Structures are given as C-alpha cells and as structure tokens.
Amino acid sequence: MSKKLRKQIEKHGDLPNHIAIIMDGNGRWAKSHRFKRIAGHKEGINSVREIVRVCGEIGVKHLTLYTFSSENWTRPESEVSSIMNLLFSTIKKEIENLHKNNVRLSAIGELDDLPNKSYKEIMEGINKTKDNTGLNLILALSYGSRQELLMAVRRIVDRFKEKEINIKDISENMISKELYTSKIPDPDLLIRTGGENRISNFLLWQSAYTEFYMTDIHWPDFREKELLDSIIDYQMRQRRFGKISEQI
Ligand code: FPP
C-alpha cells in the first residue's frame, strides 16, 4: 500500500473494526468482457486476495464475505458446481499463505449443505488457523439471515419449553448469542458492489446500526483503492446510534 493512502486513512479517523461485503457483479463483469460467468468468479478471487491483504495490513479485525447465499443453490447446477470447485481449490491453494499472514479463517452458514470435499477443506483451514491473531476472515457460505434467525427462535423456544429460561430472560443479547455470529461483533461497514441497493438476506439482525456503502463497481474491479475509498467515506460519517449529534 502506498504511504500516501495509508496516511489518508489514518487522518480521517477510526477504522471499521468489522467490514462485511456483498461481493456482487461477477457475472456482469464477465459479460462486459465477453467472458463466461465463471471467469467473473475467478477474477473475483483476485479481488478477495487483495481485499484480505489490505484489511490485514491496515488492521481491520473482522472481514465477512458473502460468498454463497442459501438462495444461490437455485442457480443453474453447472454454475453452482463451478463456484463450489472454485471455493475448494482457492482454500486449498491459499490456506498456507493465509496462515503465514496470521489470518484466522472462519465460516458462518449451513456448512453441512456444502459438498463433502469443500466442507472438509474449509474445516481443515479453520482448524489450521484457529490460533492466529490477525484478521478474522469469515466466509458466509450457504448463509441466509432469516434462516439463521428462525433457528435461533427455535432453540430459544426449546429452552423455554424445557423450563431453562423464562419469557423475561429472552433479550437482544440472548438472540445475538444464538446466531452464527455469536462471537463476532456487529459489522461497522457493509459494502455492496455491483450496483444493487439491497441487503439480500445478509446479516439482517447484525446490521441494525451498520453503515452501508453501495458502489456500482463490479466485484472483480473492487481492489485496494476502492476499499480505501469506502473506508474514508465511512470515516467521514457520524454514527449516532439513535442519539443527536450534540450527544456524541
Ligand atoms: C456474485 O456475483 C458472486 C457470487 C454469487 C459468488 C462469489 C464467489 C466467489 C468470488 C468465490 C469466493 C471464494 C472465496 C474463497 C472467498 P453474481 O454472480 O451474482 O454476479 P451478477 O449479479 O453480475 O450476475
């Protein structure tokens, strides 16, 4: 990273502790270059590598990537299997480098839905890097926020039925603890590439006070410069959490 850019972000204020990204626009990027869709996903991996590196370098603590949603299973089978193969081969290829760079790999979502091969590779990666203290790289895989909330409600109702808890014990904190993200702070900044302005069933509960940054840039073109622009934009905002500015 250039010294100038680093100075620029340091000057503007606090870094987001947790950045979450909806990596959209791979297919359209491929189409605009007259490539097949899978070429967009492959180029998207280069963006993943660069964004992970920069987040680690500047000291972001958690980075959550919406890699595969529970709705993405409805895509044509050939695309689903290409993405799953890409996921497998990328983790296999990159895990040593992630480990060397002190990155801790983790995952949220219905991991059991993944093909065996990808599931195994991810679990091995998570295990290998579990004691690392640098960036926490969280892959959202077969993830859907409504499903996550539904499962949390079911578990809480079960505990009530078993008389382990009373109605009054049910709190926001209890719900947060039942989510995949129980050990991860809420995102400070949520970036969506690819020009759509929607949240697509991603971190609905967790993003109650998150700052959103939507950009028309397609994911394969989202690199260091674009990430730093989004961070500076975030740093210029005042987060009020329901208060008035004089109270901040
Ligand atoms: C969205 O673009 C992208 C996806 C659904 C898949 C993203 C997956 C990767 C880049 C692989 C990531 C791998 C690791 C290891 C993190 P889209 O296909 O919806 O694009 P479109 O909206 O232009 O069609």
PDB file of N, CA and C in Angstrom, residues 37-38 41 68 71-84:
ATOM      1  N   ARG A  37     -19.490 -16.656 -17.357  1.00  0.00           N
ATOM      2  CA  ARG A  37     -19.727 -16.187 -15.981  1.00  0.00           C
ATOM      3  C   ARG A  37     -18.626 -16.645 -15.018  1.00  0.00           C
ATOM      4  N   ILE A  38     -18.162 -17.883 -15.203  1.00  0.00           N
ATOM      5  CA  ILE A  38     -17.183 -18.426 -14.259  1.00  0.00           C
ATOM      6  C   ILE A  38     -15.888 -17.596 -14.253  1.00  0.00           C
ATOM      7  N   HIS A  41     -16.210 -15.063 -11.648  1.00  0.00           N
ATOM      8  CA  HIS A  41     -15.955 -15.581 -10.292  1.00  0.00           C
ATOM      9  C   HIS A  41     -14.451 -15.768 -10.066  1.00  0.00           C
ATOM     10  N   PHE A  68     -21.549 -17.300  -0.611  1.00  0.00           N
ATOM     11  CA  PHE A  68     -22.590 -18.129  -1.248  1.00  0.00           C
ATOM     12  C   PHE A  68     -23.827 -18.088  -0.356  1.00  0.00           C
ATOM     13  N   GLU A  71     -29.831 -18.845  -1.092  1.00  0.00           N
ATOM     14  CA  GLU A  71     -30.624 -18.744  -2.331  1.00  0.00           C
ATOM     15  C   GLU A  71     -29.777 -19.086  -3.568  1.00  0.00           C
ATOM     16  N   ASN A  72     -28.458 -18.966  -3.448  1.00  0.00           N
ATOM     17  CA  ASN A  72     -27.597 -19.246  -4.614  1.00  0.00           C
ATOM     18  C   ASN A  72     -27.666 -20.708  -5.072  1.00  0.00           C
ATOM     19  N   TRP A  73     -28.171 -21.609  -4.213  1.00  0.00           N
ATOM     20  CA  TRP A  73     -28.304 -23.024  -4.624  1.00  0.00           C
ATOM     21  C   TRP A  73     -29.267 -23.172  -5.792  1.00  0.00           C
ATOM     22  N   THR A  74     -30.140 -22.150  -6.003  1.00  0.00           N
ATOM     23  CA  THR A  74     -31.136 -22.268  -7.081  1.00  0.00           C
ATOM     24  C   THR A  74     -30.553 -21.853  -8.447  1.00  0.00           C
ATOM     25  N   ARG A  75     -29.294 -21.459  -8.497  1.00  0.00           N
ATOM     26  CA  ARG A  75     -28.665 -21.135  -9.793  1.00  0.00           C
ATOM     27  C   ARG A  75     -28.489 -22.415 -10.622  1.00  0.00           C
ATOM     28  N   PRO A  76     -28.235 -22.279 -11.926  1.00  0.00           N
ATOM     29  CA  PRO A  76     -28.028 -23.489 -12.736  1.00  0.00           C
ATOM     30  C   PRO A  76     -26.955 -24.379 -12.089  1.00  0.00           C
ATOM     31  N   GLU A  77     -27.198 -25.686 -12.160  1.00  0.00           N
ATOM     32  CA  GLU A  77     -26.324 -26.631 -11.468  1.00  0.00           C
ATOM     33  C   GLU A  77     -24.854 -26.469 -11.874  1.00  0.00           C
ATOM     34  N   SER A  78     -24.647 -26.168 -13.173  1.00  0.00           N
ATOM     35  CA  SER A  78     -23.252 -26.056 -13.632  1.00  0.00           C
ATOM     36  C   SER A  78     -22.550 -24.881 -12.944  1.00  0.00           C
ATOM     37  N   GLU A  79     -23.296 -23.784 -12.719  1.00  0.00           N
ATOM     38  CA  GLU A  79     -22.666 -22.630 -12.057  1.00  0.00           C
ATOM     39  C   GLU A  79     -22.402 -22.938 -10.578  1.00  0.00           C
ATOM     40  N   VAL A  80     -23.391 -23.606  -9.945  1.00  0.00           N
ATOM     41  CA  VAL A  80     -23.201 -23.952  -8.524  1.00  0.00           C
ATOM     42  C   VAL A  80     -21.955 -24.823  -8.380  1.00  0.00           C
ATOM     43  N   SER A  81     -21.824 -25.826  -9.255  1.00  0.00           N
ATOM     44  CA  SER A  81     -20.672 -26.715  -9.066  1.00  0.00           C
ATOM     45  C   SER A  81     -19.371 -26.009  -9.415  1.00  0.00           C
ATOM     46  N   SER A  82     -19.392 -25.085 -10.366  1.00  0.00           N
ATOM     47  CA  SER A  82     -18.164 -24.316 -10.655  1.00  0.00           C
ATOM     48  C   SER A  82     -17.762 -23.479  -9.445  1.00  0.00           C
ATOM     49  N   ILE A  83     -18.742 -22.833  -8.804  1.00  0.00           N
ATOM     50  CA  ILE A  83     -18.408 -21.991  -7.640  1.00  0.00           C
ATOM     51  C   ILE A  83     -17.875 -22.870  -6.504  1.00  0.00           C
ATOM     52  N   MET A  84     -18.507 -24.040  -6.315  1.00  0.00           N
ATOM     53  CA  MET A  84     -18.049 -24.938  -5.237  1.00  0.00           C
ATOM     54  C   MET A  84     -16.620 -25.434  -5.502  1.00  0.00           C
TER      55      MET A  84
END
